[in-house]
Amino acid sequence: MEEHESSTLASFLLPDGFRRPGLPAVLREGRILHEAGRYAAAARRERRENRDAAYVSGSLARHDDPVLLVPGFLAGDYSLAGMARSLRRRGYRTYRSHITANVGCTVNAAAGLEARIEAIAIRRDTKVSIVGHSLGGMLARGLAVRRPDLISGVITMGSPMLAPGAHHPALTAGVEALIRLSRAGLPGMMSEDCVAGSCARESFEESRQPMPAGIDFTAIFSKRDGIVDWRACVDPEARQVEVGASHVGMALDPLVIDAVSEALARQRRSRRQSLGQRSLLEVDRGESA
């Protein structure tokens, strides 16, 4: 395809059947202002409800299961700080990825996240749920394939796993700028191998492998996404949830946060049920021994 030839990205990152959003689509990202306003209103309401609940019951119920939030391309932990606050107000124990700016090699980023997840799992003595926005979700899905022993569930938001190259040309321009910085010798930047070589293929193929049994997988997508082709976000192995947010606004939109919270609650119920069944089996074995 001519689009592939003019792009730095490898052709396998934009399979047939997917396309890059054009100018009319990216204009929808202006909804972020509306979504930020809705988040602020929802946050005020949640704080008020939590104060009332704490006054009545004396404390807010907390969930022990750790939740790691992973930002998207060009973003850092700050981009998901609002979502993290909302989830904490709902009783979830959230953790940052320690990514200041997601602009480096995806293989290196995955290795760093794997170490972070392992440290959290050891500290909390339990598996970790991962919530990833855009590129962060793609990294999370690949890590679930690699380390099912550490991960209990994955929730992706606007993550084009089926076609990572199906994004707006402005994003490709950002990738090309990083590659030029890498060629100039600036460390920590995404290199050409990350989008056109073996590094890119390794990341893409890992994120397309079957999800291991026992890992709950939810893919949140929006047909109003102005940055990536929403069809690339609809992983057939996932429980698919449609929202009406912009791509950037998924990190703040109250309805997306509700969807994430519901998916985390479902993961928690499934894990508790699995642990309960395992305990019953252990009791049965003990009685029959």
Short mmCIF file of C-alpha atoms in Angstrom, two decimals:
data_model
loop_
_atom_site.label_atom_id
_atom_site.label_comp_id
_atom_site.label_asym_id
_atom_site.label_seq_id
_atom_site.Cartn_x
_atom_site.Cartn_y
_atom_site.Cartn_z
CA MET A 1 0.00 0.00 0.00
CA GLU A 2 1.22 3.50 -0.73
CA GLU A 3 0.46 4.53 2.84
CA HIS A 4 2.92 1.95 4.11
CA GLU A 5 5.69 3.08 1.75
CA SER A 6 5.51 6.68 2.91
CA SER A 7 5.60 5.75 6.59
CA THR A 8 8.43 4.89 8.95
CA LEU A 9 6.25 2.15 10.39
CA ALA A 10 6.59 -1.45 9.20
CA SER A 11 3.74 -2.61 6.97
CA PHE A 12 2.81 -5.47 9.33
CA LEU A 13 1.77 -2.89 11.93
CA LEU A 14 -1.05 -1.74 9.64
CA PRO A 15 -2.74 -4.91 8.30
CA ASP A 16 -5.36 -4.79 5.59
CA GLY A 17 -8.79 -3.80 6.84
CA PHE A 18 -7.59 -1.02 9.14
CA ARG A 19 -7.00 2.65 8.41
CA ARG A 20 -5.54 5.80 9.89
CA PRO A 21 -8.05 8.35 11.24
CA GLY A 22 -8.15 11.55 9.19
CA LEU A 23 -8.64 15.21 10.07
CA PRO A 24 -12.42 15.02 10.75
CA ALA A 25 -11.75 12.26 13.29
CA VAL A 26 -8.98 14.04 15.16
CA LEU A 27 -11.19 17.10 15.60
CA ARG A 28 -13.32 14.97 17.90
CA GLU A 29 -10.44 15.01 20.38
CA GLY A 30 -11.63 18.50 21.31
CA ARG A 31 -14.16 16.70 23.51
CA ILE A 32 -11.39 16.41 26.11
CA LEU A 33 -12.46 19.78 27.56
CA HIS A 34 -15.99 18.51 28.08
CA GLU A 35 -14.70 15.23 29.52
CA ALA A 36 -12.36 17.03 31.92
CA GLY A 37 -15.31 19.08 33.17
CA ARG A 38 -17.38 15.95 33.69
CA TYR A 39 -14.47 14.38 35.58
CA ALA A 40 -14.19 17.38 37.90
CA ALA A 41 -17.92 17.26 38.66
CA ALA A 42 -17.84 13.50 39.25
CA ALA A 43 -14.77 13.83 41.50
CA ARG A 44 -16.54 16.41 43.68
CA ARG A 45 -19.57 14.14 43.95
CA GLU A 46 -17.41 11.10 44.88
CA ARG A 47 -15.54 13.04 47.56
CA ARG A 48 -18.82 14.19 49.07
CA GLU A 49 -20.25 10.65 49.02
CA ASN A 50 -17.08 9.21 50.57
CA ARG A 51 -17.16 11.79 53.37
CA ASP A 52 -20.78 10.89 54.11
CA ALA A 53 -20.01 7.15 54.01
CA ALA A 54 -17.00 7.52 56.28
CA TYR A 55 -19.09 9.54 58.74
CA VAL A 56 -21.72 6.79 58.89
CA SER A 57 -19.49 3.68 58.83
CA GLY A 58 -16.25 5.09 60.24
CA SER A 59 -14.09 3.94 57.35
CA LEU A 60 -14.00 3.29 53.61
CA ALA A 61 -13.83 -0.33 52.44
CA ARG A 62 -10.51 -1.10 50.77
CA HIS A 63 -9.64 -3.80 48.26
CA ASP A 64 -6.32 -5.59 48.66
CA ASP A 65 -5.83 -6.37 44.98
CA PRO A 66 -3.16 -4.03 43.50
CA VAL A 67 -3.91 -2.12 40.29
CA LEU A 68 -1.07 -0.83 38.08
CA LEU A 69 -1.89 2.03 35.67
CA VAL A 70 0.23 2.30 32.51
CA PRO A 71 0.18 5.48 30.36
CA GLY A 72 0.05 5.75 26.59
CA PHE A 73 2.53 6.93 23.96
CA LEU A 74 4.21 10.28 24.73
CA ALA A 75 2.52 10.34 28.15
CA GLY A 76 3.57 9.55 31.72
CA ASP A 77 1.96 8.56 34.99
CA TYR A 78 0.58 12.09 35.35
CA SER A 79 -1.88 11.38 32.51
CA LEU A 80 -3.64 8.72 34.60
CA ALA A 81 -3.40 10.51 37.95
CA GLY A 82 -7.07 11.54 37.82
CA MET A 83 -8.22 8.00 37.12
CA ALA A 84 -5.96 6.72 39.91
CA ARG A 85 -7.54 9.15 42.38
CA SER A 86 -11.04 8.09 41.38
CA LEU A 87 -10.18 4.40 41.74
CA ARG A 88 -8.63 5.01 45.16
CA ARG A 89 -11.80 6.79 46.24
CA ARG A 90 -13.63 3.61 45.28
CA GLY A 91 -11.34 1.52 47.47
CA TYR A 92 -8.77 0.27 44.94
CA ARG A 93 -5.05 0.21 45.74
CA THR A 94 -3.39 1.84 42.71
CA TYR A 95 0.26 1.92 41.68
CA ARG A 96 2.18 4.06 39.19
CA SER A 97 4.21 2.52 36.38
CA HIS A 98 7.19 4.86 37.02
CA ILE A 99 7.04 5.92 33.36
CA THR A 100 7.77 9.64 33.07
CA ALA A 101 7.28 9.71 29.30
CA ASN A 102 6.41 6.65 27.22
CA VAL A 103 8.76 7.46 24.36
CA GLY A 104 11.37 4.70 24.48
CA CYS A 105 11.83 1.20 23.08
CA THR A 106 8.72 -0.89 23.68
CA VAL A 107 10.77 -3.99 24.51
CA ASN A 108 12.71 -2.06 27.15
CA ALA A 109 9.49 -0.51 28.46
CA ALA A 110 7.94 -3.98 28.78
CA ALA A 111 11.00 -5.23 30.67
CA GLY A 112 10.79 -2.31 33.09
CA LEU A 113 7.07 -2.88 33.63
CA GLU A 114 7.65 -6.59 34.20
CA ALA A 115 10.11 -5.77 36.99
CA ARG A 116 7.65 -3.26 38.45
CA ILE A 117 4.80 -5.80 38.40
CA GLU A 118 6.97 -8.46 39.99
CA ALA A 119 7.98 -6.08 42.79
CA ILE A 120 4.32 -5.18 43.48
CA ALA A 121 3.23 -8.85 43.40
CA ILE A 122 5.94 -9.80 45.91
CA ARG A 123 5.13 -6.85 48.16
CA ARG A 124 1.36 -7.48 48.17
CA ASP A 125 1.66 -11.29 47.93
CA THR A 126 -0.93 -11.41 45.17
CA LYS A 127 -1.30 -11.00 41.43
CA VAL A 128 -1.64 -7.55 39.84
CA SER A 129 -4.38 -6.06 37.67
CA ILE A 130 -3.15 -3.77 34.88
CA VAL A 131 -5.05 -0.84 33.38
CA GLY A 132 -3.34 0.46 30.24
CA HIS A 133 -4.18 3.45 28.07
CA SER A 134 -3.36 3.17 24.34
CA LEU A 135 0.26 1.94 24.06
CA GLY A 136 0.15 1.15 27.77
CA GLY A 137 -2.64 -1.35 27.13
CA MET A 138 -0.66 -3.00 24.35
CA LEU A 139 2.29 -3.40 26.69
CA ALA A 140 -0.03 -4.82 29.36
CA ARG A 141 -1.52 -7.38 26.98
CA GLY A 142 1.93 -8.59 25.93
CA LEU A 143 3.07 -8.87 29.55
CA ALA A 144 0.01 -10.95 30.43
CA VAL A 145 1.11 -13.44 27.79
CA ARG A 146 4.66 -13.42 29.14
CA ARG A 147 3.93 -13.46 32.89
CA PRO A 148 0.52 -14.96 33.68
CA ASP A 149 1.96 -15.91 37.08
CA LEU A 150 2.04 -12.21 38.03
CA ILE A 151 -1.09 -10.79 36.37
CA SER A 152 -4.72 -11.39 37.29
CA GLY A 153 -6.36 -9.21 34.66
CA VAL A 154 -5.82 -6.63 31.92
CA ILE A 155 -7.99 -3.65 31.00
CA THR A 156 -7.07 -1.76 27.84
CA MET A 157 -8.40 1.67 26.84
CA GLY A 158 -8.13 2.69 23.20
CA SER A 159 -5.27 0.23 22.59
CA PRO A 160 -4.93 -0.66 18.87
CA MET A 161 -3.57 -4.17 19.45
CA LEU A 162 -4.80 -5.55 16.13
CA ALA A 163 -3.09 -2.78 14.12
CA PRO A 164 -0.64 -0.56 16.07
CA GLY A 165 0.01 1.46 12.92
CA ALA A 166 -3.66 2.44 12.53
CA HIS A 167 -3.19 5.84 14.12
CA HIS A 168 -3.37 9.45 13.00
CA PRO A 169 -0.41 10.67 10.85
CA ALA A 170 0.35 13.29 13.52
CA LEU A 171 1.28 10.44 15.84
CA THR A 172 3.56 8.99 13.18
CA ALA A 173 5.26 12.38 12.98
CA GLY A 174 5.92 12.13 16.70
CA VAL A 175 7.44 8.69 16.22
CA GLU A 176 9.68 9.98 13.43
CA ALA A 177 10.85 12.85 15.66
CA LEU A 178 11.85 10.37 18.36
CA ILE A 179 13.74 8.28 15.81
CA ARG A 180 15.68 11.34 14.66
CA LEU A 181 16.58 12.11 18.28
CA SER A 182 17.71 8.51 18.73
CA ARG A 183 19.90 8.72 15.62
CA ALA A 184 21.40 11.93 17.01
CA GLY A 185 22.52 9.98 20.06
CA LEU A 186 19.89 10.99 22.63
CA PRO A 187 19.40 7.98 24.94
CA GLY A 188 16.02 6.53 25.88
CA MET A 189 14.31 7.43 22.60
CA MET A 190 12.38 5.08 20.35
CA SER A 191 14.61 3.85 17.54
CA GLU A 192 13.78 2.74 14.01
CA ASP A 193 14.01 -0.91 15.09
CA CYS A 194 11.15 -0.25 17.50
CA VAL A 195 8.73 0.56 14.66
CA ALA A 196 10.15 -1.25 11.65
CA GLY A 197 12.54 -4.00 12.80
CA SER A 198 12.77 -7.05 14.99
CA CYS A 199 11.89 -5.07 18.09
CA ALA A 200 8.58 -3.99 16.56
CA ARG A 201 7.77 -7.49 15.35
CA GLU A 202 8.55 -9.03 18.76
CA SER A 203 6.24 -6.61 20.55
CA PHE A 204 3.46 -6.99 17.97
CA GLU A 205 3.58 -10.79 17.90
CA GLU A 206 3.64 -11.06 21.68
CA SER A 207 0.55 -8.86 21.97
CA ARG A 208 -1.31 -11.09 19.48
CA GLN A 209 -0.70 -14.41 21.24
CA PRO A 210 -3.66 -16.09 22.96
CA MET A 211 -4.40 -14.74 26.42
CA PRO A 212 -3.48 -17.33 29.06
CA ALA A 213 -6.31 -19.05 30.90
CA GLY A 214 -7.41 -17.39 34.11
CA ILE A 215 -6.58 -13.82 33.10
CA ASP A 216 -9.60 -11.56 32.79
CA PHE A 217 -9.33 -9.32 29.73
CA THR A 218 -11.46 -6.25 29.01
CA ALA A 219 -10.96 -4.01 25.96
CA ILE A 220 -12.55 -0.55 26.18
CA PHE A 221 -12.96 1.27 22.85
CA SER A 222 -14.72 4.30 21.41
CA LYS A 223 -16.05 4.88 17.92
CA ARG A 224 -15.39 8.58 18.59
CA ASP A 225 -11.65 7.90 18.94
CA GLY A 226 -9.84 10.48 16.81
CA ILE A 227 -6.31 9.08 17.25
CA VAL A 228 -6.56 5.37 16.44
CA ASP A 229 -8.89 3.22 14.37
CA TRP A 230 -11.38 1.95 16.98
CA ARG A 231 -11.67 -1.38 15.15
CA ALA A 232 -8.01 -2.11 15.98
CA CYS A 233 -8.90 -1.87 19.70
CA VAL A 234 -11.56 -4.61 19.60
CA ASP A 235 -9.52 -7.67 20.54
CA PRO A 236 -11.64 -10.79 19.89
CA GLU A 237 -10.28 -12.45 23.03
CA ALA A 238 -11.47 -9.64 25.29
CA ARG A 239 -14.74 -8.67 26.87
CA GLN A 240 -15.49 -5.61 24.73
CA VAL A 241 -16.91 -2.43 26.23
CA GLU A 242 -17.88 0.53 24.05
CA VAL A 243 -17.76 4.07 25.46
CA GLY A 244 -18.30 7.50 23.89
CA ALA A 245 -15.06 9.19 24.90
CA SER A 246 -12.28 10.70 22.83
CA HIS A 247 -8.93 8.88 22.77
CA VAL A 248 -7.15 11.23 25.17
CA GLY A 249 -10.31 11.68 27.22
CA MET A 250 -10.47 7.99 28.13
CA ALA A 251 -8.03 8.77 30.93
CA LEU A 252 -10.57 11.17 32.50
CA ASP A 253 -14.07 10.39 31.31
CA PRO A 254 -16.26 9.33 34.28
CA LEU A 255 -18.07 6.69 32.20
CA VAL A 256 -14.73 5.12 31.24
CA ILE A 257 -13.66 5.15 34.90
CA ASP A 258 -16.96 3.43 35.73
CA ALA A 259 -16.22 0.78 33.08
CA VAL A 260 -12.71 0.26 34.48
CA SER A 261 -14.06 0.01 38.02
CA GLU A 262 -16.68 -2.54 36.96
CA ALA A 263 -14.03 -4.63 35.17
CA LEU A 264 -11.79 -4.54 38.26
CA ALA A 265 -14.71 -5.61 40.45
CA ARG A 266 -15.43 -8.51 38.08
CA GLN A 267 -11.75 -9.54 38.23
CA ARG A 268 -11.86 -9.41 42.01
CA ARG A 269 -15.01 -11.56 42.20
CA SER A 270 -13.54 -14.09 39.77
CA ARG A 271 -10.28 -14.27 41.71
CA ARG A 272 -12.05 -14.69 45.07
CA GLN A 273 -14.23 -17.41 43.58
CA SER A 274 -11.17 -19.19 42.17
CA LEU A 275 -9.34 -18.97 45.51
CA GLY A 276 -12.44 -20.31 47.29
CA GLN A 277 -12.70 -23.29 44.93
CA ARG A 278 -8.99 -23.97 45.39
CA SER A 279 -9.41 -23.94 49.19
CA LEU A 280 -12.29 -26.41 48.96
CA LEU A 281 -10.18 -28.73 46.81
CA GLU A 282 -7.37 -28.58 49.35
CA VAL A 283 -9.81 -29.45 52.14
CA ASP A 284 -11.17 -32.38 50.10
CA ARG A 285 -7.65 -33.68 49.49
CA GLY A 286 -6.86 -33.38 53.20
CA GLU A 287 -9.96 -35.31 54.22
CA SER A 288 -9.32 -38.08 51.69
CA ALA A 289 -5.64 -38.46 52.61
#
